[in-house]
mmCIF file of C-alpha atoms in Angstrom:
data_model
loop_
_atom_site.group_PDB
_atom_site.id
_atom_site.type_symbol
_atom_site.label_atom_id
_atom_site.label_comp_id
_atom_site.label_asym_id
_atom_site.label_seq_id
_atom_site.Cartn_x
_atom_site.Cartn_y
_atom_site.Cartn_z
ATOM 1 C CA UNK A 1 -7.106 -20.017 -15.790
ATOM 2 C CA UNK A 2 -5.665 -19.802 -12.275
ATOM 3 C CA UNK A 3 -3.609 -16.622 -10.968
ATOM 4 C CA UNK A 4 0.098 -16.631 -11.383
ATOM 5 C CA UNK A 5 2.663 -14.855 -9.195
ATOM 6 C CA UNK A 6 6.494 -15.322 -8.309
ATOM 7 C CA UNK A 7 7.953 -17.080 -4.971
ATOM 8 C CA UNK A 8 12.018 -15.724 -5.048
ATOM 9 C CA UNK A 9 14.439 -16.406 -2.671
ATOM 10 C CA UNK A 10 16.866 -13.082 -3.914
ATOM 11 C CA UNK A 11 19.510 -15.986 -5.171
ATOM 12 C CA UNK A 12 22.937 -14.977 -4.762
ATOM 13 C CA UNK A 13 25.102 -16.113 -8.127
ATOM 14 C CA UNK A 14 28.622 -17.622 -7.875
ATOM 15 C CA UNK A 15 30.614 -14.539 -8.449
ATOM 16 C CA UNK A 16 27.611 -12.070 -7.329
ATOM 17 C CA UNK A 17 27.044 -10.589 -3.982
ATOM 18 C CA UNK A 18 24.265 -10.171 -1.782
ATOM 19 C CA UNK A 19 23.432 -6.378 -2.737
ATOM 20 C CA UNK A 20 23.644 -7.624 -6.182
ATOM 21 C CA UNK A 21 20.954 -9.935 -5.613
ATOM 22 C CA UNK A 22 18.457 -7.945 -3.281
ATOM 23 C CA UNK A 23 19.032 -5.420 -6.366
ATOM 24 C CA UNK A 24 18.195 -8.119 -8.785
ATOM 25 C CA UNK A 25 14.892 -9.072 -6.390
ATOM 26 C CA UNK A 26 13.537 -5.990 -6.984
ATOM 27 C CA UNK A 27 14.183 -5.732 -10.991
ATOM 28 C CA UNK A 28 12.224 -9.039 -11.306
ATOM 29 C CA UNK A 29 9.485 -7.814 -8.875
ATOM 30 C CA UNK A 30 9.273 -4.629 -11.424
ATOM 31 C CA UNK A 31 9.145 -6.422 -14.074
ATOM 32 C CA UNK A 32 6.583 -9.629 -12.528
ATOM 33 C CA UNK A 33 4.362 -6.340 -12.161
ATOM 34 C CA UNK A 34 4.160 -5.536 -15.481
ATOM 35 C CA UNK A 35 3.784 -9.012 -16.800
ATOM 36 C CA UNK A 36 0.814 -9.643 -14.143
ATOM 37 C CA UNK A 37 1.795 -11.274 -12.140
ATOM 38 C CA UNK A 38 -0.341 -11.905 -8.717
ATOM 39 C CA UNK A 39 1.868 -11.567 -6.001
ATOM 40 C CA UNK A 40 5.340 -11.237 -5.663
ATOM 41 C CA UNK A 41 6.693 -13.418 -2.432
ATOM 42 C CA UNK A 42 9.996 -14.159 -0.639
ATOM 43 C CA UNK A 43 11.577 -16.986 1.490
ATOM 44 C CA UNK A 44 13.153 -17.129 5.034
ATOM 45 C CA UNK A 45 15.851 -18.883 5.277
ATOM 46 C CA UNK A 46 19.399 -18.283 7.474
ATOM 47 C CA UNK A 47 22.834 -19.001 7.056
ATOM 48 C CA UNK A 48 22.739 -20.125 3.370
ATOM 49 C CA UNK A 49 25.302 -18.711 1.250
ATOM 50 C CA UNK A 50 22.990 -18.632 -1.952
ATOM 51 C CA UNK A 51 19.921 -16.941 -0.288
ATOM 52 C CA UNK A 52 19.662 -13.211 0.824
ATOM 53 C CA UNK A 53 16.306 -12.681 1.908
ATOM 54 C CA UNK A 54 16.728 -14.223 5.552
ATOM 55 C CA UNK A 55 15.511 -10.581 6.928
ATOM 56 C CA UNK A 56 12.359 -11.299 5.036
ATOM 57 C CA UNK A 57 10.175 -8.611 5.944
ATOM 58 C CA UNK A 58 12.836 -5.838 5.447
ATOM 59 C CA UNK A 59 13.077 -6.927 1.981
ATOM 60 C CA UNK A 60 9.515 -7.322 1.563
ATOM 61 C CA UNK A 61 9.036 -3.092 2.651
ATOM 62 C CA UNK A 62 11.449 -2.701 0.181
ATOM 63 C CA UNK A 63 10.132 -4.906 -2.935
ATOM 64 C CA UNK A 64 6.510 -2.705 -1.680
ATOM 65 C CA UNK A 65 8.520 0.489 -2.044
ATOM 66 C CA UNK A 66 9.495 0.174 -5.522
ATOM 67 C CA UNK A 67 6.329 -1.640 -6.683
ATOM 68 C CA UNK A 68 2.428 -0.031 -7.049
ATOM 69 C CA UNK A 69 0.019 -2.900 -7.810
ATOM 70 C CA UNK A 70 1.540 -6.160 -7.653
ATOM 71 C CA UNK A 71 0.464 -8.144 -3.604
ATOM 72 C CA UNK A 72 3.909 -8.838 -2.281
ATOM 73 C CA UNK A 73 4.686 -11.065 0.890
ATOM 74 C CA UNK A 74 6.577 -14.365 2.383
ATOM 75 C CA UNK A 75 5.906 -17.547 1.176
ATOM 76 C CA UNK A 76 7.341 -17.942 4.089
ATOM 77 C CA UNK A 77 8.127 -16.660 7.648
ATOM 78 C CA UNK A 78 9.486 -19.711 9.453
ATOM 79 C CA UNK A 79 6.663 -19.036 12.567
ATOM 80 C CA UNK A 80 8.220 -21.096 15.122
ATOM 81 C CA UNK A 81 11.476 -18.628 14.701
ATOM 82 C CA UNK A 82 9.719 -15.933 16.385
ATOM 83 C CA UNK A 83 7.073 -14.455 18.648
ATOM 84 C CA UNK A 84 3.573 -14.036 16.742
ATOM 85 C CA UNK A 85 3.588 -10.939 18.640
ATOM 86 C CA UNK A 86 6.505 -9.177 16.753
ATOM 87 C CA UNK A 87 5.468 -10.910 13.241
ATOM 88 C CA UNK A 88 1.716 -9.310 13.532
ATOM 89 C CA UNK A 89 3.596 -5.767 14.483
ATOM 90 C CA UNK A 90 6.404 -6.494 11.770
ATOM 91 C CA UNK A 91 3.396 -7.037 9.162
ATOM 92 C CA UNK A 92 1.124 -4.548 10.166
ATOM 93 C CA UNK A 93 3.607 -2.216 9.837
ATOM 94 C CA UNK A 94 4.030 -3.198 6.315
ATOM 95 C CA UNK A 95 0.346 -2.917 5.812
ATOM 96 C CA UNK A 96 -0.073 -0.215 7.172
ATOM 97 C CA UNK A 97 2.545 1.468 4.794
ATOM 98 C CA UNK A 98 0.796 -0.541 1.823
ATOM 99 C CA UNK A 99 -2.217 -1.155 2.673
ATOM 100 C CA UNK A 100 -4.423 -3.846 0.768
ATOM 101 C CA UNK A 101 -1.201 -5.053 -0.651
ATOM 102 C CA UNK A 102 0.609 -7.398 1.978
ATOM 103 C CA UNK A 103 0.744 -11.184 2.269
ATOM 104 C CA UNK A 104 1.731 -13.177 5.154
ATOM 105 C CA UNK A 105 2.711 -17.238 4.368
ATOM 106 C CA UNK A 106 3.595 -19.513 7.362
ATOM 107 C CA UNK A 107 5.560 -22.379 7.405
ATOM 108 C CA UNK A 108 6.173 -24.190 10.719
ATOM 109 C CA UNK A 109 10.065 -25.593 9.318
ATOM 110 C CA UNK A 110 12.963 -23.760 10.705
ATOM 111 C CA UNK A 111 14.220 -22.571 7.660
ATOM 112 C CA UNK A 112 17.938 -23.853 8.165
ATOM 113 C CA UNK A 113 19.823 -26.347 9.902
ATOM 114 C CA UNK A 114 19.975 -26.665 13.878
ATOM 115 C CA UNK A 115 22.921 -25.196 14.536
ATOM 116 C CA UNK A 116 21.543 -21.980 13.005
ATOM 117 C CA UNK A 117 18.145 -23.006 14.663
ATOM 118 C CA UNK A 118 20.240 -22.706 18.258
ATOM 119 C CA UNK A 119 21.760 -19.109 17.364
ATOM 120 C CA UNK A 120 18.089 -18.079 16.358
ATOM 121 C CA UNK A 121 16.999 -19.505 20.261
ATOM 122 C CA UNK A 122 14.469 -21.451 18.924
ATOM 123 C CA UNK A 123 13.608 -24.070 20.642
ATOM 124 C CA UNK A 124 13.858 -27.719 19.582
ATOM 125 C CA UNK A 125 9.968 -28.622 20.329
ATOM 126 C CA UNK A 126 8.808 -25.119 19.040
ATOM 127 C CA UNK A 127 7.242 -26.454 15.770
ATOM 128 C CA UNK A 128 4.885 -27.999 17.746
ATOM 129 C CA UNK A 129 3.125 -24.919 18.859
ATOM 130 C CA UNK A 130 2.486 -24.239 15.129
ATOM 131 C CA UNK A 131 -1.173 -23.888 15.560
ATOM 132 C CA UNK A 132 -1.357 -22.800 18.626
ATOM 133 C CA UNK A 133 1.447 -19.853 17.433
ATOM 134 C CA UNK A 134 -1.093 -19.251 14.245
ATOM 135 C CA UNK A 135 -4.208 -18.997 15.897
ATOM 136 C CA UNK A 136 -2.307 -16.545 18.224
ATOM 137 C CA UNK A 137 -0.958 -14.727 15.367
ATOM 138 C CA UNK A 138 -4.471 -14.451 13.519
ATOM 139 C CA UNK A 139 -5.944 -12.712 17.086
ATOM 140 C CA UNK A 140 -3.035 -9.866 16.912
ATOM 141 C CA UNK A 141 -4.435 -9.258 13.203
ATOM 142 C CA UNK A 142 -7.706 -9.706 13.524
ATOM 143 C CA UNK A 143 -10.552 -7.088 15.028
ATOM 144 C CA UNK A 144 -9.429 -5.144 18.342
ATOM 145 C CA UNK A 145 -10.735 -7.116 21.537
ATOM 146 C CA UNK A 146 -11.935 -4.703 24.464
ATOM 147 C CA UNK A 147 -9.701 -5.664 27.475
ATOM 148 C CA UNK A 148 -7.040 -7.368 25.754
ATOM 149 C CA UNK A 149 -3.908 -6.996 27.837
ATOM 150 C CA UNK A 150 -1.444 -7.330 24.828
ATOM 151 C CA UNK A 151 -1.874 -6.040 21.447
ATOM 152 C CA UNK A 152 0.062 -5.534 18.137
ATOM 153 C CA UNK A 153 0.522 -1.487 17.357
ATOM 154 C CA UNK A 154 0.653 -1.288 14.295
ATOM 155 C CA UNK A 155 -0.937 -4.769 13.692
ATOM 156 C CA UNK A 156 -4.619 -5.147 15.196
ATOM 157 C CA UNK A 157 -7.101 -4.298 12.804
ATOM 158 C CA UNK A 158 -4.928 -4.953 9.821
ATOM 159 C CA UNK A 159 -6.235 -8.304 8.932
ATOM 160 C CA UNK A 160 -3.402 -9.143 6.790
ATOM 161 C CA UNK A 161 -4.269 -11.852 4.971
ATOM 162 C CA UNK A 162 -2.630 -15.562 6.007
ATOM 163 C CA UNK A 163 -1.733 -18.790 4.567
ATOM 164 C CA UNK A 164 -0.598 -22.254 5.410
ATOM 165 C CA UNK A 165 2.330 -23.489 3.546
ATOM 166 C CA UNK A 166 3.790 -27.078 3.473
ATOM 167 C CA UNK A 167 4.876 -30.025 2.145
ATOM 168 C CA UNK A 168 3.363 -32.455 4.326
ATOM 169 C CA UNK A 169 -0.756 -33.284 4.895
ATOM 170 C CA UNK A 170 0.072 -31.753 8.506
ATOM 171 C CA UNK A 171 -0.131 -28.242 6.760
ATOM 172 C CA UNK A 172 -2.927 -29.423 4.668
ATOM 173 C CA UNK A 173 -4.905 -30.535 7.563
ATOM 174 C CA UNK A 174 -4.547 -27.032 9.393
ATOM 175 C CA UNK A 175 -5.421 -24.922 6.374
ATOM 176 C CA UNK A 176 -8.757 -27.090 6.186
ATOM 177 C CA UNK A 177 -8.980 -26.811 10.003
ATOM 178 C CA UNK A 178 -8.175 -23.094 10.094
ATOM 179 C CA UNK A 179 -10.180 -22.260 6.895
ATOM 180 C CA UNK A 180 -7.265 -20.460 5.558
ATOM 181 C CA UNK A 181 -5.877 -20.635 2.204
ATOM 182 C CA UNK A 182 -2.891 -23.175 1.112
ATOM 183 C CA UNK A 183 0.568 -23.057 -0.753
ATOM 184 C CA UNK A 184 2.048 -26.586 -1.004
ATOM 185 C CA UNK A 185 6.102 -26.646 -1.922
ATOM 186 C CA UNK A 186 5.185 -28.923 -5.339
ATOM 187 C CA UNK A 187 8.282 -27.299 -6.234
ATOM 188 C CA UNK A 188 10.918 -29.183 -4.122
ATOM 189 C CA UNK A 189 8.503 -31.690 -2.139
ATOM 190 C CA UNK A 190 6.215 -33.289 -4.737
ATOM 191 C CA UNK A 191 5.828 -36.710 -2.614
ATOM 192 C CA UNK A 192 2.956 -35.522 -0.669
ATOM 193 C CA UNK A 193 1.221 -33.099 -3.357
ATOM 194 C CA UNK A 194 -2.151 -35.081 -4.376
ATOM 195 C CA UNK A 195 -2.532 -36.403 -1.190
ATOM 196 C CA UNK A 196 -2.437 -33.108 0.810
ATOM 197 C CA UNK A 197 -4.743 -31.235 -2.040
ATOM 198 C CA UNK A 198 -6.667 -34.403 -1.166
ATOM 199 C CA UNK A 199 -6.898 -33.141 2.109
ATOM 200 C CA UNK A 200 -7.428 -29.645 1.952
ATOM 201 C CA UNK A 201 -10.054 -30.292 0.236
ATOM 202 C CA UNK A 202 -12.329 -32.481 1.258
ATOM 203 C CA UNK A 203 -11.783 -31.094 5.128
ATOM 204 C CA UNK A 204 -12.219 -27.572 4.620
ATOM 205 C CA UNK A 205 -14.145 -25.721 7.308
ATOM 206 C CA UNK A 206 -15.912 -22.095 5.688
ATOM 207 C CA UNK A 207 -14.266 -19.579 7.842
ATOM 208 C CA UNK A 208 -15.368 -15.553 7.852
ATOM 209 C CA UNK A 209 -12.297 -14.690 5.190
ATOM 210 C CA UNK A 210 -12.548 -17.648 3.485
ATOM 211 C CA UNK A 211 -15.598 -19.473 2.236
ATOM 212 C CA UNK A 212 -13.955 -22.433 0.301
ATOM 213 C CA UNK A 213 -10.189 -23.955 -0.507
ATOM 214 C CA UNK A 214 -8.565 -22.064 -2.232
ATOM 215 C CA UNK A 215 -4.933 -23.786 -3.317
ATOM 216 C CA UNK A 216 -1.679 -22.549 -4.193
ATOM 217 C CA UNK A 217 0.803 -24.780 -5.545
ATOM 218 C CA UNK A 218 4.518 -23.582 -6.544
ATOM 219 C CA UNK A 219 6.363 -24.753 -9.615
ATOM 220 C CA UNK A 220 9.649 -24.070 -11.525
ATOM 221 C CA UNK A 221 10.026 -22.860 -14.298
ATOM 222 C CA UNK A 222 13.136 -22.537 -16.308
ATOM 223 C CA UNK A 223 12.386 -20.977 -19.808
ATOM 224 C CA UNK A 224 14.283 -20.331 -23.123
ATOM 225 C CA UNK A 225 14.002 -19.841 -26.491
ATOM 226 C CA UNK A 226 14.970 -23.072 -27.027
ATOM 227 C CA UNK A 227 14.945 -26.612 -25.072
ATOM 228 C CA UNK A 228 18.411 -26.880 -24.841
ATOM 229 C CA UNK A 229 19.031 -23.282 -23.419
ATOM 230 C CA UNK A 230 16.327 -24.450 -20.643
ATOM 231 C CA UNK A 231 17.923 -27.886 -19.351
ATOM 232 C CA UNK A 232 21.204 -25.220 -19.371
ATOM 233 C CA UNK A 233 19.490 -22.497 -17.411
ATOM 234 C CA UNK A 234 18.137 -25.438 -14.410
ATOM 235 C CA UNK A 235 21.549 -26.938 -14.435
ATOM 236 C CA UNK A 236 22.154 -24.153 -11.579
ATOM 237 C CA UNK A 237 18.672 -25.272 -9.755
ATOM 238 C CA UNK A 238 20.183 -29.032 -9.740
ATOM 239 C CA UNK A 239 23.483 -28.292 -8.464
ATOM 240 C CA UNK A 240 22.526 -25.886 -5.717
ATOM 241 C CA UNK A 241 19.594 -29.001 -4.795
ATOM 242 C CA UNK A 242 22.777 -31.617 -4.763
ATOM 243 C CA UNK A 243 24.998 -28.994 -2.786
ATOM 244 C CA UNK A 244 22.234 -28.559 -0.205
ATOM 245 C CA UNK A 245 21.404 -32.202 -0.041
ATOM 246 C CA UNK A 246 25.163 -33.661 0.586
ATOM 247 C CA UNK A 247 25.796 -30.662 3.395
ATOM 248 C CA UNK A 248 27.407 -28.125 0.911
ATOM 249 C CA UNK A 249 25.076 -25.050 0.292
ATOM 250 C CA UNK A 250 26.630 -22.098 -1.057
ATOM 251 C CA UNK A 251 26.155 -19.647 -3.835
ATOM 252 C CA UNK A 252 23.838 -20.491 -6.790
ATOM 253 C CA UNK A 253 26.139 -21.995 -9.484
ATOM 254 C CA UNK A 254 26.786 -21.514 -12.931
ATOM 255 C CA UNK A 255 25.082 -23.262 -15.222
ATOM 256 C CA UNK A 256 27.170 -26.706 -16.684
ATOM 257 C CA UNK A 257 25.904 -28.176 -20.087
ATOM 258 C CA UNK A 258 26.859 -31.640 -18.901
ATOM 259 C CA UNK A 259 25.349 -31.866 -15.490
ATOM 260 C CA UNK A 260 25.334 -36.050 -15.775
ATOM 261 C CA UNK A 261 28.975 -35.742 -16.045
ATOM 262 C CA UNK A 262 29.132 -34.007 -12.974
ATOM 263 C CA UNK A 263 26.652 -35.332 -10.348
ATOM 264 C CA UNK A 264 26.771 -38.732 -8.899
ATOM 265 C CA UNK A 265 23.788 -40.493 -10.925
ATOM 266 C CA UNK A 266 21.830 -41.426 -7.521
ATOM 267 C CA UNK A 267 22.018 -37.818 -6.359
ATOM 268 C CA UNK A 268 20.869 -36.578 -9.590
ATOM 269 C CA UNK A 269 18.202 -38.943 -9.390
ATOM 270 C CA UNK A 270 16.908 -37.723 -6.283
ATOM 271 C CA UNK A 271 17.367 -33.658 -7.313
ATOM 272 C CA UNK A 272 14.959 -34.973 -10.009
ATOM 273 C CA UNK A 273 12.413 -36.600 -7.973
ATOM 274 C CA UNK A 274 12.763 -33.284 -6.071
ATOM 275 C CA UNK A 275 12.246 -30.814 -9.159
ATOM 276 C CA UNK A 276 9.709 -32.755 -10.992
ATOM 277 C CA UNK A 277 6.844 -29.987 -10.418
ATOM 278 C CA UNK A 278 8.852 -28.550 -13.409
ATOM 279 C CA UNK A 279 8.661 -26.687 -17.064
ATOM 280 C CA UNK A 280 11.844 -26.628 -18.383
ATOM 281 C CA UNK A 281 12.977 -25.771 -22.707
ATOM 282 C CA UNK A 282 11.184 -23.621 -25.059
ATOM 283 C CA UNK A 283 7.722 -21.382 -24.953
ATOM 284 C CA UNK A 284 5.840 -24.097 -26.291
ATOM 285 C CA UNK A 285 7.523 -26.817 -23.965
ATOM 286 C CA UNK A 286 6.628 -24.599 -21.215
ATOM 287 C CA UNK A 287 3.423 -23.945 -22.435
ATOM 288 C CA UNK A 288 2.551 -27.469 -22.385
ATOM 289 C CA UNK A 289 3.787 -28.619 -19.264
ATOM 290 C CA UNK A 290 1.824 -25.786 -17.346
ATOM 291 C CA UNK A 291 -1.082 -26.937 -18.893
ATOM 292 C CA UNK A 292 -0.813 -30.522 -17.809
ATOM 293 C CA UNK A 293 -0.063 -29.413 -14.519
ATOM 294 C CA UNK A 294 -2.476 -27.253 -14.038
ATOM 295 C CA UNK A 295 -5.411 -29.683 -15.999
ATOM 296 C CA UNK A 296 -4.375 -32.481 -13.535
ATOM 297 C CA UNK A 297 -4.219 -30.679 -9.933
ATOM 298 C CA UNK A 298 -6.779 -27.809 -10.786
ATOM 299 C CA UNK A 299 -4.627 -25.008 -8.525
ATOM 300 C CA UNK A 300 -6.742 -21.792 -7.809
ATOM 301 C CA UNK A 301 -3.167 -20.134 -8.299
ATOM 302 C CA UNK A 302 0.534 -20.995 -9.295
ATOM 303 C CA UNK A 303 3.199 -19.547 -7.678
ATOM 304 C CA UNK A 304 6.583 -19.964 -10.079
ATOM 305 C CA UNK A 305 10.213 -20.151 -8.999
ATOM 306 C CA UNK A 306 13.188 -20.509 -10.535
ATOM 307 C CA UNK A 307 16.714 -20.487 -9.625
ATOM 308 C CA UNK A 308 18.863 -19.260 -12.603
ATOM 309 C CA UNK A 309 22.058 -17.766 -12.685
ATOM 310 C CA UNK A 310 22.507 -14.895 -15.229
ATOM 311 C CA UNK A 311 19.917 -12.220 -14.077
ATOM 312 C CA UNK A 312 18.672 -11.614 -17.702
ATOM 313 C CA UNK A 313 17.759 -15.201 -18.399
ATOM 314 C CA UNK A 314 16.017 -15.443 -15.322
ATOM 315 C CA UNK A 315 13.662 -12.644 -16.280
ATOM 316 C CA UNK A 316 13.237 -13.910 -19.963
ATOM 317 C CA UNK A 317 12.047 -16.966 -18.183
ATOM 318 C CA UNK A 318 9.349 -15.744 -15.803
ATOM 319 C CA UNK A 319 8.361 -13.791 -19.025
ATOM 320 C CA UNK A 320 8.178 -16.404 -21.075
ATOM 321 C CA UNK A 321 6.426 -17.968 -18.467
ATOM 322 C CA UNK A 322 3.950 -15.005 -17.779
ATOM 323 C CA UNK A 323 2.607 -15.196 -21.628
ATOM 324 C CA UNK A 324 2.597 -18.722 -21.767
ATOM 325 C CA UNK A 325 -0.017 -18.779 -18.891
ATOM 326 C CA UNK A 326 -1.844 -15.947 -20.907
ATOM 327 C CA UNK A 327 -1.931 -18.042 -23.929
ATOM 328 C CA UNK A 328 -3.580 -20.947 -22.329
ATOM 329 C CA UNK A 329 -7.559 -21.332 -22.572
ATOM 330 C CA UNK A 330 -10.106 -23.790 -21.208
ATOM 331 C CA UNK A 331 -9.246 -25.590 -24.671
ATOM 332 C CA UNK A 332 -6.312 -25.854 -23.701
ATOM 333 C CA UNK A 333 -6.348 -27.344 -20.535
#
């Protein structure tokens, strides 16, 4: 059985506020604890209506605060928004408050669209210093160097563990390269998903942290006590998708019972093709469609998401979700 754990972005509901939804992050994060789940990570993005964790590591310190056991980190910091100087000092500071207990994803995307890219002063070529930026980032973290000129305080020593995220076979091909582990975005990009676990693993390189692949892929998960209730519950997930992809983002909308009737039938077409790393009705419809998943791509670990509106369904899904993954045996699979 591979590990489980919880990627959230702190979704902001149509008629809910931010603090409403940072105070929502951390009741799931509670909860994902008790449930056991793995880790508990959050998303950069800026300037979307429906997210609220675009000061990532601030809300990371916090989801440590109120937590004890569960590993809780991005999945990810955008790199090429900022220095890998002040991300190893913003993360060693968080492990230094919690130690053995911080994660650090990296994704080379800018997180939002250019004009926000501008007012962040990144610059337009900046992605392509990705692994230059990483391997940068990895000597702030790593062991302190006599003589170094410029270190991370807090920062060196911490070796906070990294990963490469993606949705392309360029991520896959620096994991391998860097002999770091991988998290590929199944749950939004699927087009590239065997190919880059392809990738990763047939050109991984040993490094000292890591001796083989080890692969993370994300997946939604939108869980009821019945099938109907489910397809209800990722109505919101499909809307917010077609919002995003016709230049319309906003808050995370209620849930419509007769989404055909509403989207444009190409559009919903390609929010499907989008969210078909999916498990969407009842426990045992759930149940089954992890174990598929997992049976056919073999992950080390799944990381679940899943946009839903009403708080309280939301956690009765990654719940449901939790024992479902508990349930399953090598039988099973």
């Amino acid at each position: 059985m591979p590990a489980f754990s919880v990627l959230d972005l702190a979704p902001i509901p149509e008629g809910g506020t931010a603090a409403e939804a940072l105070a929502n992050t951390l009741d799931l994060a509670r909860h994902a604890e008790a449930w056991g789940y793995k880790r508990f990570w959050l998303a950069e993005h800026h300037n979307m209506p429906g997210i609220a964790s675009a000061a990532t590591a601030v809300v990371i310190g916090r989801v440590a605060a109120a937590t004890s056991t569960i590993r809780v980190g991005a999945g990810g910091i955008m790199l090429p928004n900022h220095s890998p100087l002040m991300v190893a000092e913003a993360f060693g500071t968080l492990a230094t408050l919690f130690p053995g207990r911080i994660d650090l994803g990296l994704g080379r995307a800018p997180g939002t669209d250019m004009a926000t890219a501008r007012a962040l002063r990144r610059y337009l070529d900046a992605a392509d210093s990705f692994p230059r930026d990483v391997v940068e980032l990895m000597g702030y973290l790593g062991d302190p160097v006599p003589g170094r000129p410029v270190n991370a305080v807090p920062g060196t020593g911490t070796h906070v563990p990294l990963f490469i995220l993606g949705s392309s076979l360029f991520g896959a091909q620096l994991a391998a390269q860097l002999g770091l582990p991988y998290a590929f975005a199944s749950h939004f990009a699927p087009g590239d998903l065997e190919p880059a676990i392809e990738t990763y693993r047939e050109t991984f390189r040993p490094s000292p942290d890591l001796a083989a692949p080890y692969l993370i892929l994300a997946f939604n998960v939108f869980a009821a006590d019945t099938d109907a209730e489910g397809r209800l519950l990722r109505s919101s997930m499909q809307q917010a998708f077609a919002n995003l992809r016709t230049g319309r983002p906003g808050p995370l909308p209620r849930p419509l019972a007769d989404i055909e009737r509403h989207l444009d039938p190409m559009l919903l077409a390609q929010v499907e093709r989008a969210l078909a790393c999916s498990a969407t009705g009842s426990p045992a419809t759930v149940r089954d469609a992890l174990a598929a998943f997992i049976a056919r791509h073999a992950p080390d670990e799944l990381i679940l998401t899943g946009q839903i509106h009403d708080h309280a369904a939301r956690l009765r899904s990654f719940e449901i979700a939790a024992d479902s993954l508990r349930a399953l045996t090598p039988a099973t699979l």
